[in-house]
Amino acid sequence: QMEQERLKNEQIEEEERVKQTKLQVAEEVKRNRLKTEEKAKAQDTALINARAGMPDDTDGIDEAAEYEAWKVRELARLKRDLAEKHARELEKLEIEKRRNMTDEERAKHDEDLNRKGLKKGNIEKKQMQFMQRYYHKGAFYMDEDTLDKTEKRTGKADVRRKDYSEATEGDRKNMEILPEVMQKRKFGKKGGSKWTHLSKEDTSRGENLFAEGDRIREKGSKR
C-alpha cells in the first residue's frame, strides 16, 4: 500500500510539473507576442512620425540593433574628423610653402593652378546689363558637401549652382537704346521711380532731405 501511495504521489507531482511547464510556455508565448506587437506598433508610429516630420522617440525597442547603428555612426564620425584634420594640416603646409616662395615661384605656381583649374577665385564675373537687377544667391547651404550630396542623390546638377548674374525676364531688354526719360524701372506705372542708378546721381550736392531739414531749422532759428 505504501508503494501505491508513493507511485500516486509521483504521478501527481509529474502532472503538476507538466501543468507548470505548460503555463510557463504559455506565458513565454504571450510575452513574445506582446513584445512583437509593441515593436510593430513602435515601428508604425516611427514611420508615421517620420512622414509627419516628427522626431523619432522610440528608443529601447531593439537595444542591440541601436547599439550597432551607433557604432557605425561613431566610426563614420571619427573617420570624418580624421579626414578634416588631415585636410587642415595639408592646407597649413600649402600656406607655409607659398609663404616661403619667391615672387617668381609664386607666379609660376599660380599659372600651374590656373592651367589645372584648381586656383580659387579665378572665375571671371560677367558684365551685367545696364540697370540689370542684382540678386544675391545667399550663403546658407551653399557648401560643397551639401551640393555634392544633393547631386549624388538626385543624379543631376543642383539648382543652387546656377549663374545668378544672368538677366531675368524683366531685364532681358536693352535699356540703353531707349530715350533717357524712359530709362527707368516701371516707366509710366504708378509705382515707378524717377531714379535710375546710383552712379548717375550726384550725391555730393546738398539737395537732399537732410540738407532741407537743416535749412528749415536755420530759418526757424532766425525768427
PDB file of C-alpha atoms in Angstrom:
ATOM      1  CA  GLN A   1       0.000   0.000   0.000  1.00  0.00           C
ATOM      2  CA  MET A   2       2.857   2.363   0.727  1.00  0.00           C
ATOM      3  CA  GLU A   3       4.241   1.638  -2.708  1.00  0.00           C
ATOM      4  CA  GLN A   4       0.934   2.532  -4.290  1.00  0.00           C
ATOM      5  CA  GLU A   5       0.795   5.825  -2.376  1.00  0.00           C
ATOM      6  CA  ARG A   6       4.370   6.658  -3.457  1.00  0.00           C
ATOM      7  CA  LEU A   7       3.541   5.967  -7.104  1.00  0.00           C
ATOM      8  CA  LYS A   8       0.361   8.021  -6.778  1.00  0.00           C
ATOM      9  CA  ASN A   9       2.286  10.951  -5.281  1.00  0.00           C
ATOM     10  CA  GLU A  10       4.910  10.753  -8.032  1.00  0.00           C
ATOM     11  CA  GLN A  11       2.151  10.771 -10.647  1.00  0.00           C
ATOM     12  CA  ILE A  12       0.539  13.825  -9.036  1.00  0.00           C
ATOM     13  CA  GLU A  13       3.918  15.617  -8.922  1.00  0.00           C
ATOM     14  CA  GLU A  14       4.570  14.753 -12.573  1.00  0.00           C
ATOM     15  CA  GLU A  15       1.166  16.091 -13.577  1.00  0.00           C
ATOM     16  CA  GLU A  16       1.854  19.246 -11.573  1.00  0.00           C
ATOM     17  CA  ARG A  17       5.233  19.716 -13.304  1.00  0.00           C
ATOM     18  CA  VAL A  18       3.634  19.222 -16.726  1.00  0.00           C
ATOM     19  CA  LYS A  19       0.971  21.772 -15.793  1.00  0.00           C
ATOM     20  CA  GLN A  20       3.557  24.297 -14.610  1.00  0.00           C
ATOM     21  CA  THR A  21       5.608  23.753 -17.758  1.00  0.00           C
ATOM     22  CA  LYS A  22       2.580  24.387 -19.950  1.00  0.00           C
ATOM     23  CA  LEU A  23       1.786  27.537 -18.002  1.00  0.00           C
ATOM     24  CA  GLN A  24       5.374  28.791 -18.382  1.00  0.00           C
ATOM     25  CA  VAL A  25       5.335  28.080 -22.117  1.00  0.00           C
ATOM     26  CA  ALA A  26       2.018  29.894 -22.474  1.00  0.00           C
ATOM     27  CA  GLU A  27       3.348  32.883 -20.524  1.00  0.00           C
ATOM     28  CA  GLU A  28       6.506  32.989 -22.671  1.00  0.00           C
ATOM     29  CA  VAL A  29       4.471  32.798 -25.890  1.00  0.00           C
ATOM     30  CA  LYS A  30       2.188  35.560 -24.631  1.00  0.00           C
ATOM     31  CA  ARG A  31       5.165  37.705 -23.618  1.00  0.00           C
ATOM     32  CA  ASN A  32       6.858  37.238 -27.016  1.00  0.00           C
ATOM     33  CA  ARG A  33       3.618  38.072 -28.830  1.00  0.00           C
ATOM     34  CA  LEU A  34       3.168  41.268 -26.795  1.00  0.00           C
ATOM     35  CA  LYS A  35       6.791  42.250 -27.428  1.00  0.00           C
ATOM     36  CA  THR A  36       6.360  41.670 -31.173  1.00  0.00           C
ATOM     37  CA  GLU A  37       3.149  43.695 -31.227  1.00  0.00           C
ATOM     38  CA  GLU A  38       4.797  46.556 -29.310  1.00  0.00           C
ATOM     39  CA  LYS A  39       7.765  46.560 -31.696  1.00  0.00           C
ATOM     40  CA  ALA A  40       5.473  46.603 -34.742  1.00  0.00           C
ATOM     41  CA  LYS A  41       3.393  49.377 -33.184  1.00  0.00           C
ATOM     42  CA  ALA A  42       6.526  51.405 -32.421  1.00  0.00           C
ATOM     43  CA  GLN A  43       7.762  50.961 -35.989  1.00  0.00           C
ATOM     44  CA  ASP A  44       4.396  52.107 -37.355  1.00  0.00           C
ATOM     45  CA  THR A  45       4.475  55.118 -35.022  1.00  0.00           C
ATOM     46  CA  ALA A  46       8.026  55.958 -36.092  1.00  0.00           C
ATOM     47  CA  LEU A  47       7.011  55.709 -39.763  1.00  0.00           C
ATOM     48  CA  ILE A  48       4.000  57.982 -39.200  1.00  0.00           C
ATOM     49  CA  ASN A  49       6.128  60.492 -37.290  1.00  0.00           C
ATOM     50  CA  ALA A  50       8.810  60.416 -39.988  1.00  0.00           C
ATOM     51  CA  ARG A  51       6.223  61.180 -42.644  1.00  0.00           C
ATOM     52  CA  ALA A  52       4.798  63.953 -40.466  1.00  0.00           C
ATOM     53  CA  GLY A  53       8.252  65.396 -39.758  1.00  0.00           C
ATOM     54  CA  MET A  54       8.184  64.390 -36.080  1.00  0.00           C
ATOM     55  CA  PRO A  55      11.377  63.225 -34.281  1.00  0.00           C
ATOM     56  CA  ASP A  56      11.858  59.530 -33.562  1.00  0.00           C
ATOM     57  CA  ASP A  57      11.389  58.853 -29.831  1.00  0.00           C
ATOM     58  CA  THR A  58      11.123  55.050 -29.995  1.00  0.00           C
ATOM     59  CA  ASP A  59      14.367  54.277 -28.170  1.00  0.00           C
ATOM     60  CA  GLY A  60      14.980  50.994 -26.425  1.00  0.00           C
ATOM     61  CA  ILE A  61      12.926  48.827 -28.789  1.00  0.00           C
ATOM     62  CA  ASP A  62      15.908  46.844 -30.047  1.00  0.00           C
ATOM     63  CA  GLU A  63      18.899  47.888 -27.979  1.00  0.00           C
ATOM     64  CA  ALA A  64      21.333  45.556 -29.761  1.00  0.00           C
ATOM     65  CA  ALA A  65      20.465  46.936 -33.205  1.00  0.00           C
ATOM     66  CA  GLU A  66      20.544  50.507 -31.897  1.00  0.00           C
ATOM     67  CA  TYR A  67      23.984  49.916 -30.394  1.00  0.00           C
ATOM     68  CA  GLU A  68      25.311  48.521 -33.679  1.00  0.00           C
ATOM     69  CA  ALA A  69      23.887  51.515 -35.550  1.00  0.00           C
ATOM     70  CA  TRP A  70      25.537  53.845 -33.040  1.00  0.00           C
ATOM     71  CA  LYS A  71      28.894  52.118 -33.563  1.00  0.00           C
ATOM     72  CA  VAL A  72      28.604  52.618 -37.321  1.00  0.00           C
ATOM     73  CA  ARG A  73      27.751  56.310 -36.858  1.00  0.00           C
ATOM     74  CA  GLU A  74      30.601  56.793 -34.376  1.00  0.00           C
ATOM     75  CA  LEU A  75      33.140  55.164 -36.691  1.00  0.00           C
ATOM     76  CA  ALA A  76      31.933  57.340 -39.566  1.00  0.00           C
ATOM     77  CA  ARG A  77      32.277  60.437 -37.371  1.00  0.00           C
ATOM     78  CA  LEU A  78      35.818  59.512 -36.331  1.00  0.00           C
ATOM     79  CA  LYS A  79      36.758  58.862 -39.949  1.00  0.00           C
ATOM     80  CA  ARG A  80      35.284  62.222 -40.993  1.00  0.00           C
ATOM     81  CA  ASP A  81      37.122  64.054 -38.183  1.00  0.00           C
ATOM     82  CA  LEU A  82      40.422  62.461 -39.181  1.00  0.00           C
ATOM     83  CA  ALA A  83      39.874  63.409 -42.826  1.00  0.00           C
ATOM     84  CA  GLU A  84      39.081  67.023 -41.873  1.00  0.00           C
ATOM     85  CA  LYS A  85      42.132  67.185 -39.607  1.00  0.00           C
ATOM     86  CA  HIS A  86      44.331  65.825 -42.393  1.00  0.00           C
ATOM     87  CA  ALA A  87      42.883  68.375 -44.846  1.00  0.00           C
ATOM     88  CA  ARG A  88      43.598  71.232 -42.406  1.00  0.00           C
ATOM     89  CA  GLU A  89      47.177  70.046 -41.948  1.00  0.00           C
ATOM     90  CA  LEU A  90      47.683  69.874 -45.720  1.00  0.00           C
ATOM     91  CA  GLU A  91      46.254  73.378 -46.077  1.00  0.00           C
ATOM     92  CA  LYS A  92      48.655  74.700 -43.414  1.00  0.00           C
ATOM     93  CA  LEU A  93      51.584  73.058 -45.191  1.00  0.00           C
ATOM     94  CA  GLU A  94      50.473  74.564 -48.509  1.00  0.00           C
ATOM     95  CA  ILE A  95      50.182  78.033 -46.951  1.00  0.00           C
ATOM     96  CA  GLU A  96      53.625  77.737 -45.365  1.00  0.00           C
ATOM     97  CA  LYS A  97      55.042  76.544 -48.671  1.00  0.00           C
ATOM     98  CA  ARG A  98      53.636  79.565 -50.540  1.00  0.00           C
ATOM     99  CA  ARG A  99      54.935  81.948 -47.883  1.00  0.00           C
ATOM    100  CA  ASN A 100      58.453  80.663 -48.434  1.00  0.00           C
ATOM    101  CA  MET A 101      58.228  81.097 -52.211  1.00  0.00           C
ATOM    102  CA  THR A 102      59.702  83.989 -54.126  1.00  0.00           C
ATOM    103  CA  ASP A 103      57.514  86.182 -56.319  1.00  0.00           C
ATOM    104  CA  GLU A 104      58.623  84.316 -59.466  1.00  0.00           C
ATOM    105  CA  GLU A 105      57.924  80.907 -57.897  1.00  0.00           C
ATOM    106  CA  ARG A 106      54.515  82.077 -56.663  1.00  0.00           C
ATOM    107  CA  ALA A 107      53.567  83.400 -60.092  1.00  0.00           C
ATOM    108  CA  LYS A 108      54.620  80.130 -61.714  1.00  0.00           C
ATOM    109  CA  HIS A 109      52.637  78.180 -59.121  1.00  0.00           C
ATOM    110  CA  ASP A 110      49.558  80.302 -59.822  1.00  0.00           C
ATOM    111  CA  GLU A 111      49.927  79.656 -63.550  1.00  0.00           C
ATOM    112  CA  ASP A 112      50.062  75.901 -62.914  1.00  0.00           C
ATOM    113  CA  LEU A 113      46.939  76.091 -60.742  1.00  0.00           C
ATOM    114  CA  ASN A 114      45.102  78.163 -63.343  1.00  0.00           C
ATOM    115  CA  ARG A 115      46.046  75.693 -66.068  1.00  0.00           C
ATOM    116  CA  LYS A 116      44.722  72.816 -63.973  1.00  0.00           C
ATOM    117  CA  GLY A 117      41.642  74.794 -62.921  1.00  0.00           C
ATOM    118  CA  LEU A 118      42.461  74.437 -59.210  1.00  0.00           C
ATOM    119  CA  LYS A 119      43.047  78.052 -58.264  1.00  0.00           C
ATOM    120  CA  LYS A 120      40.230  79.502 -56.154  1.00  0.00           C
ATOM    121  CA  GLY A 121      38.685  82.807 -57.071  1.00  0.00           C
ATOM    122  CA  ASN A 122      39.700  82.658 -60.734  1.00  0.00           C
ATOM    123  CA  ILE A 123      36.123  82.724 -62.037  1.00  0.00           C
ATOM    124  CA  GLU A 124      35.567  85.818 -64.153  1.00  0.00           C
ATOM    125  CA  LYS A 125      32.419  87.787 -63.409  1.00  0.00           C
ATOM    126  CA  LYS A 126      30.096  88.522 -66.275  1.00  0.00           C
ATOM    127  CA  GLN A 127      29.365  92.091 -67.299  1.00  0.00           C
ATOM    128  CA  MET A 128      25.832  92.932 -66.216  1.00  0.00           C
ATOM    129  CA  GLN A 129      23.478  94.836 -68.462  1.00  0.00           C
ATOM    130  CA  PHE A 130      22.532  98.455 -67.975  1.00  0.00           C
ATOM    131  CA  MET A 131      20.142  98.750 -64.975  1.00  0.00           C
ATOM    132  CA  GLN A 132      20.046  94.965 -64.523  1.00  0.00           C
ATOM    133  CA  ARG A 133      18.912  93.868 -61.086  1.00  0.00           C
ATOM    134  CA  TYR A 134      21.446  92.144 -58.855  1.00  0.00           C
ATOM    135  CA  TYR A 135      20.400  89.027 -56.963  1.00  0.00           C
ATOM    136  CA  HIS A 136      22.496  87.588 -54.158  1.00  0.00           C
ATOM    137  CA  LYS A 137      22.494  83.801 -54.133  1.00  0.00           C
ATOM    138  CA  GLY A 138      22.794  83.629 -50.345  1.00  0.00           C
ATOM    139  CA  ALA A 139      25.248  81.860 -48.118  1.00  0.00           C
ATOM    140  CA  PHE A 140      23.158  79.188 -46.381  1.00  0.00           C
ATOM    141  CA  TYR A 141      23.506  75.557 -47.513  1.00  0.00           C
ATOM    142  CA  MET A 142      25.976  76.523 -50.239  1.00  0.00           C
ATOM    143  CA  ASP A 143      28.917  74.413 -49.039  1.00  0.00           C
ATOM    144  CA  GLU A 144      30.322  71.807 -51.401  1.00  0.00           C
ATOM    145  CA  ASP A 145      29.322  68.865 -49.181  1.00  0.00           C
ATOM    146  CA  THR A 146      25.657  69.851 -49.252  1.00  0.00           C
ATOM    147  CA  LEU A 147      25.694  70.419 -53.006  1.00  0.00           C
ATOM    148  CA  ASP A 148      27.535  67.154 -53.720  1.00  0.00           C
ATOM    149  CA  LYS A 149      25.132  65.134 -51.542  1.00  0.00           C
ATOM    150  CA  THR A 150      22.106  66.613 -53.304  1.00  0.00           C
ATOM    151  CA  GLU A 151      23.560  65.988 -56.765  1.00  0.00           C
ATOM    152  CA  LYS A 152      24.535  62.447 -55.796  1.00  0.00           C
ATOM    153  CA  ARG A 153      21.001  61.766 -54.553  1.00  0.00           C
ATOM    154  CA  THR A 154      19.142  63.316 -57.493  1.00  0.00           C
ATOM    155  CA  GLY A 155      21.650  62.480 -60.225  1.00  0.00           C
ATOM    156  CA  LYS A 156      21.559  65.966 -61.777  1.00  0.00           C
ATOM    157  CA  ALA A 157      23.140  69.375 -61.235  1.00  0.00           C
ATOM    158  CA  ASP A 158      21.854  71.259 -58.219  1.00  0.00           C
ATOM    159  CA  VAL A 159      19.824  74.379 -58.984  1.00  0.00           C
ATOM    160  CA  ARG A 160      21.935  76.334 -56.482  1.00  0.00           C
ATOM    161  CA  ARG A 161      24.874  76.163 -58.894  1.00  0.00           C
ATOM    162  CA  LYS A 162      23.084  78.274 -61.495  1.00  0.00           C
ATOM    163  CA  ASP A 163      24.512  81.580 -62.651  1.00  0.00           C
ATOM    164  CA  TYR A 164      22.804  84.296 -60.620  1.00  0.00           C
ATOM    165  CA  SER A 165      24.272  87.040 -62.798  1.00  0.00           C
ATOM    166  CA  GLU A 166      22.009  86.075 -65.701  1.00  0.00           C
ATOM    167  CA  ALA A 167      19.304  88.571 -66.600  1.00  0.00           C
ATOM    168  CA  THR A 168      15.757  87.703 -65.572  1.00  0.00           C
ATOM    169  CA  GLU A 169      12.693  88.168 -67.759  1.00  0.00           C
ATOM    170  CA  GLY A 170      12.212  91.813 -66.809  1.00  0.00           C
ATOM    171  CA  ASP A 171      15.853  92.663 -67.541  1.00  0.00           C
ATOM    172  CA  ARG A 172      16.144  90.979 -70.943  1.00  0.00           C
ATOM    173  CA  LYS A 173      15.934  94.224 -72.831  1.00  0.00           C
ATOM    174  CA  ASN A 174      18.465  96.847 -73.791  1.00  0.00           C
ATOM    175  CA  MET A 175      17.613  99.929 -71.723  1.00  0.00           C
ATOM    176  CA  GLU A 176      20.431 101.950 -73.287  1.00  0.00           C
ATOM    177  CA  ILE A 177      18.661 102.309 -76.653  1.00  0.00           C
ATOM    178  CA  LEU A 178      15.627 103.924 -75.005  1.00  0.00           C
ATOM    179  CA  PRO A 179      15.350 107.704 -74.564  1.00  0.00           C
ATOM    180  CA  GLU A 180      16.812 108.956 -71.316  1.00  0.00           C
ATOM    181  CA  VAL A 181      13.402 109.803 -69.921  1.00  0.00           C
ATOM    182  CA  MET A 182      12.342 106.149 -70.355  1.00  0.00           C
ATOM    183  CA  GLN A 183      15.480 104.666 -68.807  1.00  0.00           C
ATOM    184  CA  LYS A 184      13.684 103.945 -65.559  1.00  0.00           C
ATOM    185  CA  ARG A 185      12.213 100.901 -63.919  1.00  0.00           C
ATOM    186  CA  LYS A 186       8.433 100.651 -64.169  1.00  0.00           C
ATOM    187  CA  PHE A 187       8.300 103.620 -66.515  1.00  0.00           C
ATOM    188  CA  GLY A 188       4.791 105.063 -66.778  1.00  0.00           C
ATOM    189  CA  LYS A 189       3.434 102.984 -63.891  1.00  0.00           C
ATOM    190  CA  LYS A 190       2.143 104.193 -60.560  1.00  0.00           C
ATOM    191  CA  GLY A 191       4.984 102.554 -58.638  1.00  0.00           C
ATOM    192  CA  GLY A 192       7.653 103.976 -60.918  1.00  0.00           C
ATOM    193  CA  SER A 193      10.625 105.947 -59.677  1.00  0.00           C
ATOM    194  CA  LYS A 194      12.454 108.914 -61.145  1.00  0.00           C
ATOM    195  CA  TRP A 195      15.812 107.436 -60.071  1.00  0.00           C
ATOM    196  CA  THR A 196      17.810 105.182 -62.351  1.00  0.00           C
ATOM    197  CA  HIS A 197      21.016 104.078 -60.648  1.00  0.00           C
ATOM    198  CA  LEU A 198      23.341 105.484 -58.016  1.00  0.00           C
ATOM    199  CA  SER A 199      26.299 106.135 -60.328  1.00  0.00           C
ATOM    200  CA  LYS A 200      24.177 108.559 -62.342  1.00  0.00           C
ATOM    201  CA  GLU A 201      23.024 110.634 -59.386  1.00  0.00           C
ATOM    202  CA  ASP A 202      25.220 113.296 -57.798  1.00  0.00           C
ATOM    203  CA  THR A 203      25.079 112.584 -54.080  1.00  0.00           C
ATOM    204  CA  SER A 204      27.656 115.289 -53.252  1.00  0.00           C
ATOM    205  CA  ARG A 205      25.126 118.107 -53.648  1.00  0.00           C
ATOM    206  CA  GLY A 206      23.149 119.437 -50.709  1.00  0.00           C
ATOM    207  CA  GLU A 207      19.817 118.782 -52.356  1.00  0.00           C
ATOM    208  CA  ASN A 208      18.675 116.043 -50.049  1.00  0.00           C
ATOM    209  CA  LEU A 209      16.260 115.637 -47.187  1.00  0.00           C
ATOM    210  CA  PHE A 210      18.920 116.186 -44.526  1.00  0.00           C
ATOM    211  CA  ALA A 211      20.048 119.458 -46.089  1.00  0.00           C
ATOM    212  CA  GLU A 212      16.414 120.543 -46.432  1.00  0.00           C
ATOM    213  CA  GLY A 213      15.918 119.875 -42.736  1.00  0.00           C
ATOM    214  CA  ASP A 214      18.973 121.987 -41.919  1.00  0.00           C
ATOM    215  CA  ARG A 215      17.603 124.891 -43.928  1.00  0.00           C
ATOM    216  CA  ILE A 216      14.243 124.653 -42.159  1.00  0.00           C
ATOM    217  CA  ARG A 217      15.912 124.618 -38.753  1.00  0.00           C
ATOM    218  CA  GLU A 218      18.129 127.559 -39.721  1.00  0.00           C
ATOM    219  CA  LYS A 219      15.106 129.524 -40.918  1.00  0.00           C
ATOM    220  CA  GLY A 220      13.261 128.803 -37.696  1.00  0.00           C
ATOM    221  CA  SER A 221      16.201 129.883 -35.528  1.00  0.00           C
ATOM    222  CA  LYS A 222      16.313 133.333 -37.192  1.00  0.00           C
ATOM    223  CA  ARG A 223      12.774 134.166 -36.118  1.00  0.00           C
TER     224      ARG A 223
END
